[in-house]
C-alpha positions as semicolon CSV with decimal commas, in nm:
position;residue;x (nm);y (nm);z (nm)
1;M;1,354;0,672;0,638
2;T;1,566;0,588;0,941
3;V;1,510;0,249;1,101
4;E;1,614;0,201;1,462
5;R;1,638;-0,115;1,668
6;F;1,374;-0,131;1,939
7;R;1,351;-0,316;2,268
8;I;1,056;-0,309;2,501
9;H;1,139;-0,169;2,844
10;V;0,854;-0,045;3,058
11;S;0,958;0,186;3,339
12;D;0,935;0,073;3,700
13;N;0,711;0,375;3,768
14;I;0,444;0,241;3,530
15;L;0,460;-0,107;3,685
16;D;0,451;0,031;4,042
17;D;0,149;0,246;3,955
18;L;-0,025;-0,057;3,807
19;K;0,034;-0,267;4,118
20;E;-0,107;0,010;4,336
21;R;-0,419;0,034;4,122
22;L;-0,466;-0,345;4,133
23;H;-0,452;-0,330;4,513
24;R;-0,739;-0,081;4,536
25;V;-0,990;-0,193;4,274
26;R;-1,345;-0,089;4,356
27;W;-1,558;-0,380;4,240
28;P;-1,922;-0,361;4,131
29;D;-2,172;-0,622;4,244
30;Q;-2,321;-0,889;4,020
31;L;-2,662;-1,055;4,012
32;E;-2,659;-1,405;4,155
33;G;-2,621;-1,677;3,895
34;S;-2,580;-1,437;3,601
35;G;-2,229;-1,556;3,509
36;W;-2,121;-1,410;3,173
37;E;-2,476;-1,347;3,050
38;R;-2,464;-0,971;3,117
39;G;-2,094;-0,914;3,060
40;T;-1,763;-1,021;3,213
41;D;-1,816;-1,247;3,514
42;L;-1,714;-1,076;3,838
43;Y;-1,558;-1,379;4,001
44;E;-1,348;-1,484;3,702
45;L;-1,224;-1,127;3,661
46;Q;-1,140;-1,105;4,031
47;S;-0,941;-1,428;4,001
48;L;-0,743;-1,296;3,705
49;V;-0,678;-0,961;3,875
50;S;-0,554;-1,146;4,185
51;Y;-0,308;-1,340;3,967
52;W;-0,209;-1,017;3,790
53;R;-0,139;-0,844;4,121
54;D;0,040;-1,125;4,303
55;Q;0,201;-1,361;4,049
56;Y;0,217;-1,222;3,696
57;D;0,573;-1,130;3,592
58;W;0,579;-0,860;3,325
59;R;0,959;-0,859;3,313
60;A;0,960;-1,227;3,213
61;Q;0,704;-1,159;2,940
62;E;0,897;-0,852;2,828
63;A;1,212;-1,062;2,789
64;E;1,017;-1,318;2,585
65;L;0,881;-1,050;2,351
66;N;1,231;-0,906;2,315
67;R;1,354;-1,234;2,164
68;F;1,220;-1,104;1,834
69;S;1,407;-0,850;1,623
70;Q;1,206;-0,531;1,666
71;Y;1,240;-0,192;1,502
72;R;1,079;0,149;1,480
73;C;1,068;0,395;1,193
74;T;0,867;0,706;1,116
75;I;0,616;0,692;0,828
76;D;0,397;0,991;0,746
77;G;0,487;1,146;1,080
78;I;0,389;0,842;1,290
79;D;0,630;0,604;1,461
80;V;0,570;0,246;1,348
81;H;0,685;-0,046;1,562
82;F;0,739;-0,376;1,385
83;V;0,896;-0,719;1,417
84;H;1,119;-0,818;1,124
85;E;1,251;-1,172;1,134
86;R;1,445;-1,311;0,838
87;G;1,362;-1,653;0,699
88;K;1,599;-1,947;0,740
89;G;1,570;-2,114;0,404
90;P;1,639;-2,060;0,035
91;N;1,483;-1,741;-0,102
92;P;1,219;-1,664;0,165
93;I;0,901;-1,484;0,060
94;P;0,830;-1,166;0,257
95;I;0,494;-1,159;0,438
96;I;0,337;-0,878;0,640
97;L;0,088;-0,987;0,910
98;T;-0,162;-0,729;1,036
99;H;-0,349;-0,772;1,362
100;G;-0,682;-0,635;1,485
101;W;-0,861;-0,536;1,806
102;P;-0,859;-0,620;2,097
103;D;-0,536;-0,802;2,022
104;S;-0,205;-0,654;1,906
105;Y;0,101;-0,769;1,719
106;L;0,102;-1,039;1,989
107;R;-0,166;-1,215;1,780
108;Y;0,111;-1,355;1,557
109;H;0,397;-1,419;1,800
110;K;0,335;-1,796;1,806
111;I;0,366;-1,836;1,429
112;I;0,669;-1,616;1,361
113;S;0,923;-1,896;1,405
114;L;0,691;-2,146;1,232
115;L;0,708;-1,926;0,922
116;T;1,069;-1,809;0,939
117;D;1,219;-2,147;1,028
118;P;0,980;-2,423;0,916
119;E;1,252;-2,688;0,913
120;S;1,294;-2,658;1,290
121;H;0,923;-2,733;1,328
122;G;0,899;-3,037;1,102
123;G;0,846;-2,841;0,780
124;R;1,045;-2,776;0,465
125;P;1,315;-2,506;0,453
126;E;1,195;-2,392;0,111
127;D;0,868;-2,280;0,279
128;A;1,048;-2,008;0,477
129;F;0,929;-1,646;0,497
130;D;1,070;-1,313;0,598
131;V;0,808;-1,214;0,854
132;I;0,707;-0,855;0,925
133;V;0,454;-0,793;1,204
134;P;0,381;-0,425;1,265
135;S;0,179;-0,272;1,544
136;L;-0,110;-0,074;1,397
137;P;-0,074;0,301;1,455
138;G;-0,254;0,382;1,779
139;F;-0,182;0,033;1,915
140;G;0,093;-0,083;2,149
141;F;0,442;0,038;2,073
142;S;0,353;0,235;1,758
143;G;0,278;0,606;1,772
144;R;-0,073;0,748;1,778
145;P;-0,243;0,937;1,496
146;T;-0,326;1,292;1,602
147;Q;-0,565;1,385;1,321
148;P;-0,903;1,236;1,221
149;G;-0,949;1,024;0,910
150;F;-0,699;0,752;0,998
151;N;-0,860;0,429;0,871
152;N;-0,778;0,091;0,714
153;L;-0,692;0,258;0,383
154;T;-0,449;0,499;0,551
155;V;-0,276;0,211;0,725
156;S;-0,248;0,013;0,402
157;E;-0,068;0,306;0,237
158;M;0,173;0,318;0,530
159;W;0,238;-0,055;0,490
160;V;0,328;0,004;0,125
161;K;0,597;0,247;0,238
162;L;0,713;0,015;0,515
163;M;0,753;-0,283;0,283
164;T;0,898;-0,104;-0,021
165;S;1,076;0,216;0,086
166;V;1,185;0,107;0,435
167;L;1,251;-0,266;0,391
168;G;1,319;-0,275;0,018
169;Y;1,081;-0,550;-0,092
170;S;0,941;-0,524;-0,444
171;R;0,667;-0,786;-0,391
172;F;0,527;-0,960;-0,088
173;V;0,234;-1,148;0,065
174;A;-0,007;-0,970;0,300
175;A;-0,219;-1,145;0,561
176;G;-0,451;-1,043;0,840
177;G;-0,765;-1,082;1,040
178;D;-1,014;-0,842;1,198
179;I;-0,887;-0,487;1,126
180;G;-0,590;-0,660;0,964
181;S;-0,824;-0,815;0,708
182;G;-0,951;-0,472;0,608
183;V;-0,600;-0,331;0,584
184;T;-0,490;-0,629;0,374
185;R;-0,785;-0,601;0,136
186;N;-0,721;-0,230;0,087
187;L;-0,360;-0,313;0,005
188;A;-0,473;-0,564;-0,257
189;A;-0,734;-0,333;-0,407
190;N;-0,498;-0,039;-0,451
191;H;-0,157;-0,200;-0,503
192;P;-0,209;-0,539;-0,671
193;E;0,126;-0,508;-0,850
194;L;0,306;-0,534;-0,514
195;L;0,136;-0,851;-0,394
196;Y;0,181;-1,218;-0,470
197;G;-0,138;-1,284;-0,278
198;I;-0,339;-1,214;0,036
199;H;-0,433;-1,453;0,316
200;L;-0,742;-1,374;0,525
201;T;-0,919;-1,534;0,819
202;D;-1,228;-1,314;0,791
203;V;-1,376;-1,034;0,580
204;G;-1,535;-0,836;0,862
205;I;-1,906;-0,760;0,882
206;I;-2,044;-0,756;0,525
207;R;-2,255;-0,440;0,540
208;D;-2,386;-0,458;0,185
209;L;-2,548;-0,795;0,262
210;L;-2,703;-0,667;0,584
211;S;-2,857;-0,371;0,398
212;A;-2,965;-0,569;0,090
213;H;-3,335;-0,518;0,013
214;N;-3,371;-0,764;-0,274
215;E;-3,371;-1,098;-0,096
216;D;-3,418;-1,282;-0,426
217;A;-3,074;-1,164;-0,542
218;L;-2,908;-1,338;-0,246
219;T;-2,808;-1,701;-0,217
220;E;-2,964;-1,905;0,062
221;E;-2,629;-1,893;0,244
222;E;-2,628;-1,512;0,215
223;R;-2,983;-1,486;0,347
224;Q;-2,886;-1,696;0,647
225;Y;-2,579;-1,478;0,699
226;K;-2,800;-1,168;0,700
227;I;-3,009;-1,320;0,977
228;S;-2,722;-1,454;1,188
229;A;-2,495;-1,148;1,151
230;S;-2,783;-0,911;1,237
231;R;-2,856;-1,121;1,546
232;W;-2,487;-1,117;1,643
233;I;-2,467;-0,737;1,609
234;A;-2,779;-0,696;1,823
235;Q;-2,655;-0,932;2,096
236;E;-2,276;-0,889;2,086
237;G;-2,206;-0,568;1,893
238;G;-2,246;-0,311;2,170
239;Y;-1,869;-0,258;2,189
240;M;-1,863;-0,187;1,813
241;S;-2,146;0,067;1,831
242;L;-1,975;0,252;2,115
243;Q;-1,627;0,247;1,960
244;S;-1,771;0,359;1,625
245;T;-1,958;0,655;1,775
246;K;-1,815;0,771;2,110
247;P;-1,467;0,617;2,154
248;Q;-1,339;0,915;2,353
249;T;-1,601;0,869;2,626
250;L;-1,504;0,503;2,664
251;A;-1,132;0,587;2,681
252;Y;-1,150;0,766;3,016
253;G;-1,258;0,464;3,216
254;L;-1,046;0,205;3,033
255;S;-0,732;0,420;3,049
256;D;-0,772;0,480;3,423
257;S;-0,874;0,136;3,551
258;P;-0,671;-0,180;3,481
259;A;-0,958;-0,395;3,608
260;G;-1,196;-0,210;3,375
261;L;-0,959;-0,259;3,082
262;A;-0,925;-0,630;3,163
263;G;-1,303;-0,667;3,187
264;W;-1,354;-0,501;2,847
265;I;-1,095;-0,714;2,669
266;L;-1,152;-1,043;2,853
267;E;-1,514;-1,062;2,744
268;K;-1,406;-1,053;2,378
269;F;-1,141;-1,322;2,418
270;R;-1,401;-1,550;2,577
271;A;-1,684;-1,475;2,334
272;W;-1,477;-1,481;2,013
273;S;-1,241;-1,772;2,075
274;D;-1,299;-2,145;2,057
275;C;-1,271;-2,182;2,435
276;K;-1,623;-2,322;2,488
277;G;-1,681;-2,089;2,781
278;N;-1,352;-2,168;2,956
279;L;-1,088;-1,907;2,876
280;L;-0,806;-2,108;3,029
281;Q;-0,881;-2,393;2,788
282;K;-0,734;-2,181;2,506
283;F;-0,520;-1,919;2,679
284;S;-0,298;-1,915;2,983
285;E;-0,336;-1,639;3,239
286;D;-0,003;-1,504;3,116
287;D;-0,131;-1,499;2,755
288;L;-0,437;-1,299;2,854
289;L;-0,255;-1,057;3,079
290;T;0,023;-0,989;2,832
291;A;-0,240;-0,903;2,571
292;I;-0,398;-0,663;2,821
293;M;-0,062;-0,527;2,938
294;I;0,038;-0,413;2,588
295;Y;-0,259;-0,176;2,599
296;W;-0,201;-0,075;2,961
297;V;0,171;0,003;2,962
298;T;0,143;0,205;2,639
299;N;-0,191;0,370;2,734
300;T;-0,326;0,296;2,387
301;I;-0,669;0,153;2,455
302;G;-0,825;0,491;2,370
303;S;-0,627;0,546;2,052
304;S;-0,685;0,185;1,941
305;T;-1,063;0,220;1,950
306;R;-1,065;0,532;1,730
307;I;-1,008;0,329;1,414
308;Y;-1,362;0,192;1,456
309;Y;-1,496;0,547;1,432
310;E;-1,279;0,629;1,132
311;N;-1,362;0,307;0,946
312;S;-1,734;0,363;0,992
313;H;-1,722;0,732;0,891
314;T;-1,438;0,778;0,640
315;L;-1,356;0,443;0,475
316;P;-1,450;0,407;0,106
317;P;-1,606;0,079;-0,012
318;L;-1,406;-0,190;-0,189
319;G;-1,489;-0,362;-0,517
320;R;-1,384;-0,706;-0,633
321;I;-1,019;-0,789;-0,557
322;E;-0,829;-0,980;-0,824
323;V;-0,512;-1,058;-0,627
324;P;-0,498;-1,434;-0,544
325;A;-0,659;-1,490;-0,205
326;G;-0,631;-1,766;0,051
327;I;-0,922;-1,792;0,295
328;A;-0,892;-1,982;0,623
329;I;-1,222;-2,014;0,810
330;F;-1,209;-2,101;1,180
331;P;-1,541;-2,245;1,304
332;A;-1,576;-2,044;1,627
333;D;-1,500;-1,710;1,462
334;I;-1,768;-1,440;1,469
335;A;-2,021;-1,386;1,187
336;L;-1,878;-1,653;0,958
337;P;-1,896;-1,519;0,601
338;P;-2,095;-1,686;0,321
339;K;-1,866;-1,858;0,075
340;S;-2,076;-1,741;-0,222
341;W;-2,015;-1,374;-0,138
342;I;-1,641;-1,428;-0,091
343;M;-1,613;-1,610;-0,423
344;R;-1,783;-1,320;-0,601
345;N;-1,569;-1,053;-0,438
346;L;-1,228;-1,218;-0,410
347;N;-1,010;-1,425;-0,642
348;V;-0,998;-1,728;-0,412
349;T;-0,724;-1,978;-0,496
350;R;-0,732;-2,163;-0,163
351;W;-1,029;-2,218;0,069
352;S;-0,968;-2,392;0,403
353;E;-1,215;-2,479;0,676
354;M;-1,033;-2,548;1,000
355;P;-1,154;-2,811;1,247
356;S;-1,114;-2,580;1,548
357;G;-1,022;-2,226;1,644
358;G;-1,187;-1,889;1,669
359;H;-1,127;-1,522;1,600
360;F;-0,776;-1,509;1,750
361;T;-0,656;-1,750;1,487
362;A;-0,278;-1,755;1,518
363;M;-0,295;-1,740;1,897
364;E;-0,538;-2,032;1,916
365;E;-0,421;-2,259;1,634
366;P;-0,068;-2,148;1,536
367;E;0,038;-2,471;1,363
368;R;-0,277;-2,492;1,149
369;M;-0,251;-2,125;1,063
370;A;0,115;-2,153;0,963
371;D;0,052;-2,467;0,757
372;D;-0,227;-2,296;0,566
373;I;-0,017;-1,988;0,489
374;R;0,268;-2,210;0,368
375;A;0,038;-2,412;0,142
376;F;-0,128;-2,100;-0,001
377;C;0,206;-1,940;-0,083
378;R;0,379;-2,238;-0,249
379;P;0,263;-2,138;-0,600
380;F;0,436;-1,801;-0,552
381;R;0,778;-1,951;-0,480
382;A;0,873;-1,973;-0,847
383;E;0,782;-1,607;-0,899
384;N;0,992;-1,510;-0,598
385;N;1,295;-1,677;-0,763
386;Q;1,275;-1,452;-1,070
């Protein structure tokens, strides 16, 4: 498999077209005093779009993203974009970090140097990693699947080829959140011999608990989870229902309107992060817009949502996973999982409850996230020396 160096360079035509669209947004109205209650607040979105149109500098963000060593290769007929940064320390452990939706590989950009070069950030050089951060197929700078059936399991099999056949690693650590958690767990379930361990920040919505009929078989924590997760799906899960059933219909509007795309994504960053209702408390305007821009300049919002359909229609269930697992729970994340269920279904060797942070873990709390990954992986260092 041929690996080619990759640099992001968005054409001027795409940026000029974007600016024109931002100048002629047709805004809806909003009920007085409704704020974010019924969806993305009109006035906050207008403020962000004004900044996007008049001050945001994509070229500066593009140069920042291009500081990382990026590559593309073709796996199973699909181009895969990935960051591959070598560790600066003795015998680094390789780790693959898988993102979710509505983020991108950008989810991990703040922790790459913390993991590759811990000594420069007050850590120990022997805690260094080789860091691989791919873009999921259908997201950002990776190619798009053209056939149905492309789910978390399919991606995990591609990651096996990326890590072993393309990059030449015989064993590695896998980590992820959101869709990345599902991909990572499928990796562990089907290829335990390749993994030192897995590090997760969530386990997704636990469907078997939501559909459980025998309440007496559940722990009190699991019964509470069933109530709270069902309430969350009813109140906040509209996006998931739509993306799991009719993603193509949604794609037309989000692919054509940058303001519509920003409204769809912004709501999730506010609702799922530990920002306490103030997005700019956790993210800068540049952070938010760069996350949105990766979808816009690649026109991948439609292809990114399809994995929800495939996961809900074609993904087989997982059993207990025996690979050592590190779990980092961030308090403002969505549908926090019951510890009793995780302990039954995963071989947990490290359990951490963070004092702050939400769903976008490594974007919100990069130092805490990096520290937890380092601590979880220390027992594997001796194995990596063999």
